[in-house]
mmCIF file of C-alpha atoms and ligand atoms in Angstrom:
data_model
loop_
_atom_site.group_PDB
_atom_site.id
_atom_site.type_symbol
_atom_site.label_atom_id
_atom_site.label_comp_id
_atom_site.label_asym_id
_atom_site.label_seq_id
_atom_site.Cartn_x
_atom_site.Cartn_y
_atom_site.Cartn_z
ATOM 1 C CA UNK A 1 -72.179 -98.759 -168.829
ATOM 2 C CA UNK A 2 -72.994 -95.508 -167.050
ATOM 3 C CA UNK A 3 -73.206 -97.375 -163.754
ATOM 4 C CA UNK A 4 -69.771 -98.865 -164.226
ATOM 5 C CA UNK A 5 -68.375 -95.426 -165.027
ATOM 6 C CA UNK A 6 -70.035 -93.938 -161.930
ATOM 7 C CA UNK A 7 -68.689 -96.778 -159.800
ATOM 8 C CA UNK A 8 -65.189 -96.267 -161.190
ATOM 9 C CA UNK A 9 -65.382 -92.523 -160.609
ATOM 10 C CA UNK A 10 -66.685 -93.084 -157.090
ATOM 11 C CA UNK A 11 -63.952 -95.583 -156.435
ATOM 12 C CA UNK A 12 -61.301 -93.223 -157.785
ATOM 13 C CA UNK A 13 -62.743 -90.377 -155.764
ATOM 14 C CA UNK A 14 -62.780 -92.391 -152.555
ATOM 15 C CA UNK A 15 -59.254 -93.629 -153.199
ATOM 16 C CA UNK A 16 -57.926 -90.153 -153.909
ATOM 17 C CA UNK A 17 -59.575 -88.620 -150.831
ATOM 18 C CA UNK A 18 -58.187 -91.373 -148.626
ATOM 19 C CA UNK A 19 -54.758 -90.798 -150.116
ATOM 20 C CA UNK A 20 -55.060 -87.037 -149.619
ATOM 21 C CA UNK A 21 -56.237 -87.467 -146.017
ATOM 22 C CA UNK A 22 -53.350 -89.803 -145.302
ATOM 23 C CA UNK A 23 -50.970 -87.313 -146.876
ATOM 24 C CA UNK A 24 -52.416 -84.457 -144.849
ATOM 25 C CA UNK A 25 -52.217 -86.400 -141.583
ATOM 26 C CA UNK A 26 -48.664 -87.633 -142.231
ATOM 27 C CA UNK A 27 -47.749 -84.126 -143.307
ATOM 28 C CA UNK A 28 -49.155 -82.632 -140.112
ATOM 29 C CA UNK A 29 -47.361 -85.157 -137.958
ATOM 30 C CA UNK A 30 -44.160 -84.522 -139.825
ATOM 31 C CA UNK A 31 -44.656 -80.782 -139.515
ATOM 32 C CA UNK A 32 -45.347 -81.138 -135.815
ATOM 33 C CA UNK A 33 -42.161 -83.134 -135.318
ATOM 34 C CA UNK A 34 -40.199 -80.692 -137.445
ATOM 35 C CA UNK A 35 -41.713 -77.754 -135.613
ATOM 36 C CA UNK A 36 -40.791 -79.114 -132.200
ATOM 37 C CA UNK A 37 -37.181 -79.756 -133.124
ATOM 38 C CA UNK A 38 -37.067 -76.556 -135.120
ATOM 39 C CA UNK A 39 -38.121 -74.298 -132.233
ATOM 40 C CA UNK A 40 -35.072 -75.569 -130.361
ATOM 41 C CA UNK A 41 -32.828 -75.328 -133.431
ATOM 42 C CA UNK A 42 -34.311 -71.963 -134.432
ATOM 43 C CA UNK A 43 -33.435 -70.406 -131.112
ATOM 44 C CA UNK A 44 -29.758 -71.339 -131.304
ATOM 45 C CA UNK A 45 -29.784 -70.542 -135.019
ATOM 46 C CA UNK A 46 -31.342 -67.165 -134.373
ATOM 47 C CA UNK A 47 -28.812 -66.509 -131.641
ATOM 48 C CA UNK A 48 -25.979 -67.513 -133.961
ATOM 49 C CA UNK A 49 -27.274 -65.252 -136.725
ATOM 50 C CA UNK A 50 -27.641 -62.393 -134.286
ATOM 51 C CA UNK A 51 -24.066 -62.960 -133.069
ATOM 52 C CA UNK A 52 -22.742 -63.015 -136.611
ATOM 53 C CA UNK A 53 -24.599 -59.830 -137.487
ATOM 54 C CA UNK A 54 -23.360 -58.118 -134.325
ATOM 55 C CA UNK A 55 -19.651 -58.965 -134.613
ATOM 56 C CA UNK A 56 -19.504 -58.405 -138.370
ATOM 57 C CA UNK A 57 -20.856 -54.863 -137.941
ATOM 58 C CA UNK A 58 -19.968 -53.562 -134.488
ATOM 59 C CA UNK A 59 -18.106 -50.243 -134.660
ATOM 60 C CA UNK A 60 -14.713 -50.863 -133.029
ATOM 61 C CA UNK A 61 -13.564 -47.260 -133.266
ATOM 62 C CA UNK A 62 -16.740 -45.854 -131.761
ATOM 63 C CA UNK A 63 -15.243 -44.706 -128.441
ATOM 64 C CA UNK A 64 -11.900 -43.022 -127.970
ATOM 65 C CA UNK A 65 -9.660 -44.229 -125.176
ATOM 66 C CA UNK A 66 -10.464 -42.557 -121.837
ATOM 67 C CA UNK A 67 -8.644 -39.193 -121.664
ATOM 68 C CA UNK A 68 -6.735 -40.249 -118.512
ATOM 69 C CA UNK A 69 -5.657 -43.638 -119.916
ATOM 70 C CA UNK A 70 -1.927 -42.818 -120.039
ATOM 71 C CA UNK A 71 -1.855 -41.551 -116.459
ATOM 72 C CA UNK A 72 -3.771 -44.575 -115.168
ATOM 73 C CA UNK A 73 -1.655 -46.951 -117.257
ATOM 74 C CA UNK A 74 1.485 -45.458 -115.686
ATOM 75 C CA UNK A 75 0.165 -46.443 -112.229
ATOM 76 C CA UNK A 76 -0.140 -50.094 -113.200
ATOM 77 C CA UNK A 77 2.129 -52.487 -111.320
ATOM 78 C CA UNK A 78 3.470 -55.199 -113.584
ATOM 79 C CA UNK A 79 4.496 -58.351 -111.711
ATOM 80 C CA UNK A 80 7.009 -60.878 -113.051
ATOM 81 C CA UNK A 81 6.094 -64.504 -112.455
ATOM 82 C CA UNK A 82 6.955 -68.055 -113.448
ATOM 83 C CA UNK A 83 4.899 -71.222 -113.703
ATOM 84 C CA UNK A 84 5.609 -74.689 -114.984
ATOM 85 C CA UNK A 85 3.509 -75.871 -117.932
ATOM 86 C CA UNK A 86 4.182 -79.313 -119.444
ATOM 87 C CA UNK A 87 7.603 -79.323 -117.792
ATOM 88 C CA UNK A 88 8.525 -75.969 -119.315
ATOM 89 C CA UNK A 89 9.276 -72.938 -117.127
ATOM 90 C CA UNK A 90 7.021 -70.205 -118.410
ATOM 91 C CA UNK A 91 7.720 -66.579 -117.593
ATOM 92 C CA UNK A 92 4.864 -64.103 -117.707
ATOM 93 C CA UNK A 93 3.993 -60.525 -116.773
ATOM 94 C CA UNK A 94 0.764 -59.939 -114.942
ATOM 95 C CA UNK A 95 -1.104 -56.755 -114.124
ATOM 96 C CA UNK A 96 -4.347 -56.000 -112.319
ATOM 97 C CA UNK A 97 -6.377 -52.804 -112.637
ATOM 98 C CA UNK A 98 -4.593 -50.100 -110.591
ATOM 99 C CA UNK A 99 -6.205 -48.647 -107.482
ATOM 100 C CA UNK A 100 -9.367 -46.685 -108.154
ATOM 101 C CA UNK A 101 -10.116 -48.545 -111.395
ATOM 102 C CA UNK A 102 -13.146 -50.812 -111.260
ATOM 103 C CA UNK A 103 -12.367 -54.371 -112.327
ATOM 104 C CA UNK A 104 -14.227 -55.528 -115.439
ATOM 105 C CA UNK A 105 -13.718 -59.204 -114.602
ATOM 106 C CA UNK A 106 -12.294 -59.706 -118.096
ATOM 107 C CA UNK A 107 -8.845 -61.185 -118.679
ATOM 108 C CA UNK A 108 -6.588 -60.551 -121.652
ATOM 109 C CA UNK A 109 -3.768 -62.937 -122.605
ATOM 110 C CA UNK A 110 -1.061 -61.498 -124.841
ATOM 111 C CA UNK A 111 1.142 -63.818 -126.913
ATOM 112 C CA UNK A 112 4.003 -62.599 -129.118
ATOM 113 C CA UNK A 113 5.671 -63.156 -132.472
ATOM 114 C CA UNK A 114 9.123 -64.453 -133.384
ATOM 115 C CA UNK A 115 11.873 -62.190 -132.039
ATOM 116 C CA UNK A 116 9.442 -60.675 -129.527
ATOM 117 C CA UNK A 117 8.415 -61.434 -125.965
ATOM 118 C CA UNK A 118 6.100 -60.185 -123.218
ATOM 119 C CA UNK A 119 8.583 -57.352 -122.699
ATOM 120 C CA UNK A 120 7.370 -55.660 -125.894
ATOM 121 C CA UNK A 121 3.806 -55.452 -124.529
ATOM 122 C CA UNK A 122 5.120 -53.777 -121.388
ATOM 123 C CA UNK A 123 7.253 -51.303 -123.356
ATOM 124 C CA UNK A 124 4.408 -50.513 -125.734
ATOM 125 C CA UNK A 125 2.235 -49.801 -122.642
ATOM 126 C CA UNK A 126 -0.331 -52.351 -123.829
ATOM 127 C CA UNK A 127 -0.242 -54.099 -120.456
ATOM 128 C CA UNK A 128 -0.720 -50.783 -118.648
ATOM 129 C CA UNK A 129 -3.486 -49.600 -120.978
ATOM 130 C CA UNK A 130 -5.482 -52.851 -120.660
ATOM 131 C CA UNK A 131 -5.133 -52.825 -116.874
ATOM 132 C CA UNK A 132 -6.234 -49.163 -116.868
ATOM 133 C CA UNK A 133 -9.368 -50.307 -118.759
ATOM 134 C CA UNK A 134 -10.122 -52.588 -115.793
ATOM 135 C CA UNK A 135 -8.869 -55.903 -117.149
ATOM 136 C CA UNK A 136 -6.537 -58.523 -115.735
ATOM 137 C CA UNK A 137 -3.592 -58.778 -118.137
ATOM 138 C CA UNK A 138 -1.252 -61.713 -118.695
ATOM 139 C CA UNK A 139 1.614 -61.384 -121.169
ATOM 140 C CA UNK A 140 3.333 -64.713 -121.698
ATOM 141 C CA UNK A 141 6.803 -65.610 -123.003
ATOM 142 C CA UNK A 142 6.254 -68.671 -125.203
ATOM 143 C CA UNK A 143 8.649 -71.648 -124.794
ATOM 144 C CA UNK A 144 12.120 -70.810 -126.075
ATOM 145 C CA UNK A 145 11.423 -67.059 -126.046
ATOM 146 C CA UNK A 146 12.152 -64.203 -123.656
ATOM 147 C CA UNK A 147 12.609 -65.568 -120.157
ATOM 148 C CA UNK A 148 10.838 -68.899 -120.641
ATOM 149 C CA UNK A 149 12.837 -72.091 -120.950
ATOM 150 C CA UNK A 150 13.134 -74.026 -124.198
ATOM 151 C CA UNK A 151 11.125 -77.101 -123.236
ATOM 152 C CA UNK A 152 9.005 -79.171 -125.591
ATOM 153 C CA UNK A 153 5.475 -77.800 -125.738
ATOM 154 C CA UNK A 154 4.245 -81.029 -127.409
ATOM 155 C CA UNK A 155 0.681 -80.472 -128.630
ATOM 156 C CA UNK A 156 0.518 -76.681 -128.770
ATOM 157 C CA UNK A 157 -3.272 -76.542 -128.369
ATOM 158 C CA UNK A 158 -3.034 -78.589 -125.180
ATOM 159 C CA UNK A 159 -0.094 -76.521 -124.035
ATOM 160 C CA UNK A 160 -2.100 -73.294 -124.295
ATOM 161 C CA UNK A 161 -5.095 -74.958 -122.661
ATOM 162 C CA UNK A 162 -2.970 -76.050 -119.701
ATOM 163 C CA UNK A 163 -1.331 -72.626 -119.508
ATOM 164 C CA UNK A 164 -4.731 -70.892 -119.266
ATOM 165 C CA UNK A 165 -5.878 -73.379 -116.639
ATOM 166 C CA UNK A 166 -2.764 -72.776 -114.547
ATOM 167 C CA UNK A 167 -3.137 -68.999 -114.898
ATOM 168 C CA UNK A 168 -6.741 -69.445 -113.720
ATOM 169 C CA UNK A 169 -8.263 -67.546 -116.599
ATOM 170 C CA UNK A 170 -11.606 -68.543 -118.067
ATOM 171 C CA UNK A 171 -12.816 -67.234 -121.406
ATOM 172 C CA UNK A 172 -10.055 -64.662 -121.845
ATOM 173 C CA UNK A 173 -9.483 -62.465 -124.846
ATOM 174 C CA UNK A 174 -6.454 -63.931 -126.639
ATOM 175 C CA UNK A 175 -4.170 -61.612 -128.620
ATOM 176 C CA UNK A 176 -2.044 -63.623 -131.026
ATOM 177 C CA UNK A 177 0.440 -62.059 -133.442
ATOM 178 C CA UNK A 178 2.403 -63.782 -136.173
ATOM 179 C CA UNK A 179 4.269 -66.953 -135.121
ATOM 180 C CA UNK A 180 2.143 -67.349 -131.974
ATOM 181 C CA UNK A 181 -0.545 -68.529 -134.422
ATOM 182 C CA UNK A 182 1.205 -71.914 -134.225
ATOM 183 C CA UNK A 183 -0.325 -72.048 -130.713
ATOM 184 C CA UNK A 184 -3.539 -70.050 -131.042
ATOM 185 C CA UNK A 185 -4.870 -71.528 -134.303
ATOM 186 C CA UNK A 186 -4.672 -75.209 -133.209
ATOM 187 C CA UNK A 187 -6.073 -74.020 -129.877
ATOM 188 C CA UNK A 188 -9.226 -72.375 -131.296
ATOM 189 C CA UNK A 189 -9.796 -75.431 -133.498
ATOM 190 C CA UNK A 190 -9.469 -77.879 -130.595
ATOM 191 C CA UNK A 191 -11.088 -75.707 -127.902
ATOM 192 C CA UNK A 192 -13.565 -73.464 -129.748
ATOM 193 C CA UNK A 193 -15.456 -72.623 -126.526
ATOM 194 C CA UNK A 194 -12.423 -71.578 -124.511
ATOM 195 C CA UNK A 195 -12.105 -67.944 -125.523
ATOM 196 C CA UNK A 196 -14.238 -64.906 -124.822
ATOM 197 C CA UNK A 197 -12.606 -63.141 -127.742
ATOM 198 C CA UNK A 198 -9.834 -63.599 -130.280
ATOM 199 C CA UNK A 199 -7.492 -60.988 -131.771
ATOM 200 C CA UNK A 200 -5.311 -62.612 -134.434
ATOM 201 C CA UNK A 201 -2.688 -60.244 -135.872
ATOM 202 C CA UNK A 202 -1.369 -61.752 -139.123
ATOM 203 C CA UNK A 203 -0.928 -65.185 -137.493
ATOM 204 C CA UNK A 204 0.756 -68.218 -139.035
ATOM 205 C CA UNK A 205 -0.983 -71.622 -139.274
ATOM 206 C CA UNK A 206 -4.307 -70.325 -140.692
ATOM 207 C CA UNK A 207 -4.040 -73.062 -143.335
ATOM 208 C CA UNK A 208 -5.076 -75.398 -140.487
ATOM 209 C CA UNK A 209 -8.539 -73.779 -140.553
ATOM 210 C CA UNK A 210 -9.927 -76.222 -143.100
ATOM 211 C CA UNK A 211 -12.816 -75.169 -145.300
ATOM 212 C CA UNK A 212 -14.856 -78.256 -144.371
ATOM 213 C CA UNK A 213 -14.422 -77.856 -140.605
ATOM 214 C CA UNK A 214 -17.232 -76.384 -138.477
ATOM 215 C CA UNK A 215 -17.223 -72.595 -138.415
ATOM 216 C CA UNK A 216 -15.792 -70.954 -135.305
ATOM 217 C CA UNK A 217 -18.250 -68.724 -133.461
ATOM 218 C CA UNK A 218 -15.684 -66.781 -131.419
ATOM 219 C CA UNK A 219 -16.059 -62.982 -131.239
ATOM 220 C CA UNK A 220 -13.014 -61.964 -133.250
ATOM 221 C CA UNK A 221 -11.360 -58.870 -134.555
ATOM 222 C CA UNK A 222 -8.849 -59.618 -137.242
ATOM 223 C CA UNK A 223 -6.171 -57.008 -137.628
ATOM 224 C CA UNK A 224 -2.916 -56.613 -139.542
ATOM 225 C CA UNK A 225 -0.660 -53.899 -140.924
ATOM 226 C CA UNK A 226 -1.796 -52.612 -144.276
ATOM 227 C CA UNK A 227 1.817 -52.759 -145.478
ATOM 228 C CA UNK A 228 2.047 -56.454 -144.500
ATOM 229 C CA UNK A 229 1.097 -57.693 -147.966
ATOM 230 C CA UNK A 230 2.136 -61.287 -147.364
ATOM 231 C CA UNK A 231 1.053 -62.871 -144.092
ATOM 232 C CA UNK A 232 -1.303 -60.029 -143.163
ATOM 233 C CA UNK A 233 -3.380 -60.256 -146.316
ATOM 234 C CA UNK A 234 -3.221 -64.035 -146.576
ATOM 235 C CA UNK A 235 -4.339 -64.762 -143.015
ATOM 236 C CA UNK A 236 -7.208 -62.243 -142.968
ATOM 237 C CA UNK A 237 -9.069 -64.024 -145.806
ATOM 238 C CA UNK A 238 -8.975 -67.437 -144.150
ATOM 239 C CA UNK A 239 -9.837 -66.084 -140.705
ATOM 240 C CA UNK A 240 -12.749 -64.028 -142.033
ATOM 241 C CA UNK A 241 -14.133 -67.007 -143.960
ATOM 242 C CA UNK A 242 -13.812 -69.523 -141.113
ATOM 243 C CA UNK A 243 -14.966 -67.243 -138.264
ATOM 244 C CA UNK A 244 -18.371 -65.753 -139.158
ATOM 245 C CA UNK A 245 -18.406 -63.718 -135.922
ATOM 246 C CA UNK A 246 -15.416 -61.690 -137.062
ATOM 247 C CA UNK A 247 -14.583 -58.454 -138.750
ATOM 248 C CA UNK A 248 -11.395 -57.122 -140.313
ATOM 249 C CA UNK A 249 -9.880 -53.839 -139.154
ATOM 250 C CA UNK A 250 -6.552 -53.113 -140.896
ATOM 251 C CA UNK A 251 -4.041 -50.774 -139.279
ATOM 252 C CA UNK A 252 -3.024 -48.113 -141.819
ATOM 253 C CA UNK A 253 0.671 -47.392 -142.539
ATOM 254 C CA UNK A 254 1.660 -50.361 -140.382
ATOM 255 C CA UNK A 255 4.026 -53.252 -141.060
ATOM 256 C CA UNK A 256 3.882 -56.890 -139.955
ATOM 257 C CA UNK A 257 4.214 -56.023 -136.229
ATOM 258 C CA UNK A 258 1.327 -53.602 -136.794
ATOM 259 C CA UNK A 259 0.720 -52.702 -133.110
ATOM 260 C CA UNK A 260 4.234 -51.162 -132.927
ATOM 261 C CA UNK A 261 3.347 -48.723 -135.706
ATOM 262 C CA UNK A 262 -0.179 -47.872 -134.488
ATOM 263 C CA UNK A 263 -0.291 -48.408 -130.720
ATOM 264 C CA UNK A 264 -3.019 -45.846 -129.975
ATOM 265 C CA UNK A 265 -5.332 -47.156 -132.684
ATOM 266 C CA UNK A 266 -4.571 -50.739 -131.663
ATOM 267 C CA UNK A 267 -5.401 -49.951 -128.020
ATOM 268 C CA UNK A 268 -8.567 -48.121 -129.088
ATOM 269 C CA UNK A 269 -9.757 -51.164 -131.051
ATOM 270 C CA UNK A 270 -8.988 -53.463 -128.121
ATOM 271 C CA UNK A 271 -10.828 -51.065 -125.815
ATOM 272 C CA UNK A 272 -14.029 -51.128 -127.893
ATOM 273 C CA UNK A 273 -13.784 -54.840 -128.659
ATOM 274 C CA UNK A 274 -13.481 -55.932 -125.012
ATOM 275 C CA UNK A 275 -16.118 -53.436 -123.901
ATOM 276 C CA UNK A 276 -18.571 -55.049 -126.341
ATOM 277 C CA UNK A 277 -17.639 -58.557 -125.203
ATOM 278 C CA UNK A 278 -18.269 -57.482 -121.630
ATOM 279 C CA UNK A 279 -21.532 -55.692 -122.415
ATOM 280 C CA UNK A 280 -22.965 -58.709 -124.242
ATOM 281 C CA UNK A 281 -22.418 -60.929 -121.197
ATOM 282 C CA UNK A 282 -24.637 -58.731 -119.044
HETATM 283 C C1 NAG C 301 -1.170 -41.466 -124.669
HETATM 284 O O1 NAG C 301 0.186 -41.455 -125.050
HETATM 285 C C2 NAG C 301 0.437 -41.604 -126.439
HETATM 286 C C3 NAG C 301 1.944 -41.603 -126.643
HETATM 287 O O2 NAG C 301 2.548 -42.571 -125.864
HETATM 288 C C4 NAG C 301 -0.214 -40.471 -127.217
HETATM 289 O O3 NAG C 301 -0.009 -40.649 -128.604
HETATM 290 C C5 NAG C 301 -1.698 -40.457 -126.912
HETATM 291 O O4 NAG C 301 -2.308 -39.362 -127.557
HETATM 292 C C6 NAG C 301 -1.936 -40.392 -125.427
HETATM 293 N N1 NAG C 301 -3.366 -40.584 -125.209
HETATM 294 C C7 NAG C 301 -4.107 -39.776 -124.495
HETATM 295 C C8 NAG C 301 -5.537 -40.100 -124.441
HETATM 296 O O5 NAG C 301 -3.646 -38.812 -123.917
HETATM 297 C C1 NAG C 302 15.038 -62.060 -118.395
HETATM 298 O O1 NAG C 302 16.272 -62.597 -118.808
HETATM 299 C C2 NAG C 302 17.298 -61.663 -118.978
HETATM 300 C C3 NAG C 302 18.522 -62.402 -119.433
HETATM 301 O O2 NAG C 302 18.211 -63.225 -120.501
HETATM 302 C C4 NAG C 302 17.582 -60.937 -117.679
HETATM 303 O O3 NAG C 302 18.542 -59.947 -117.887
HETATM 304 C C5 NAG C 302 16.299 -60.309 -117.166
HETATM 305 O O4 NAG C 302 16.498 -59.762 -115.903
HETATM 306 C C6 NAG C 302 15.181 -61.332 -117.082
HETATM 307 N N1 NAG C 302 13.973 -60.626 -116.737
HETATM 308 C C7 NAG C 302 13.185 -61.018 -115.761
HETATM 309 C C8 NAG C 302 12.012 -60.138 -115.526
HETATM 310 O O5 NAG C 302 13.354 -62.038 -115.126
#
């Protein structure tokens, strides 16, 4: 009787140890496989987390505009040009850093809202200020606006992609107010790698940023006029949720076309934002 019990115990013991050994070995192999793929995944994950942390918290009012910005901006030469994009004649204003200003190598593309055009960016001295900061500036009249022809832009994401290609800009900072969101939002969804930075100002079409789509990892500062209770408030929520590398900076006492009411603050935010984009490339 005792022998049988001992044999059973021995058998159970042997069986259990074998099972445990097998489990340990399989576990180790699994862990090894996981570890190998994880070191690769971890690195990009870590980088993504670091990017999110950086852009969510970076201080965009840290530096004031250079004290000579207005004088340098006044020296900027704005050129008027036309190109054909998808059989539409597109008018745009272009400026380079004026003499004596070191080029940053960054490019800024300015779109405009309904009832506006590239002319507003010239009058507001945004083109001059950005060029004075060392950037190449391109302010575009969208089809059917300003001095561009009506045309049929077709797929607006592709239209913007072709426009940027023809303007020979890579990874620009795209400033997109209000109705120009009908171009910029489909564009960032379709070409999430194309921009160096994104500045949506109460854009339309944010409903296209679906909750189940992959998150956009574009350095972004979301701005809007604090008095713009409709589109401004609505768009900021969606943008903030869908772009983890973003932060919201409202412009106080400003309406829907917020930059018109707070040009100095708007230029200061752009200044810090682009400086950080540039610094993180180095
Ligand atoms: C530049 O000009 C604007 C008015 O156009 C003024 O409010 C601002 O203080 C000036 N900035 C500097 C740095 O002088
Ligand atoms: C833009 O078009 C208007 C007429 O619609 C014209 O007066 C103006 O000179 C044009 N501007 C440029 C820069 O071509």
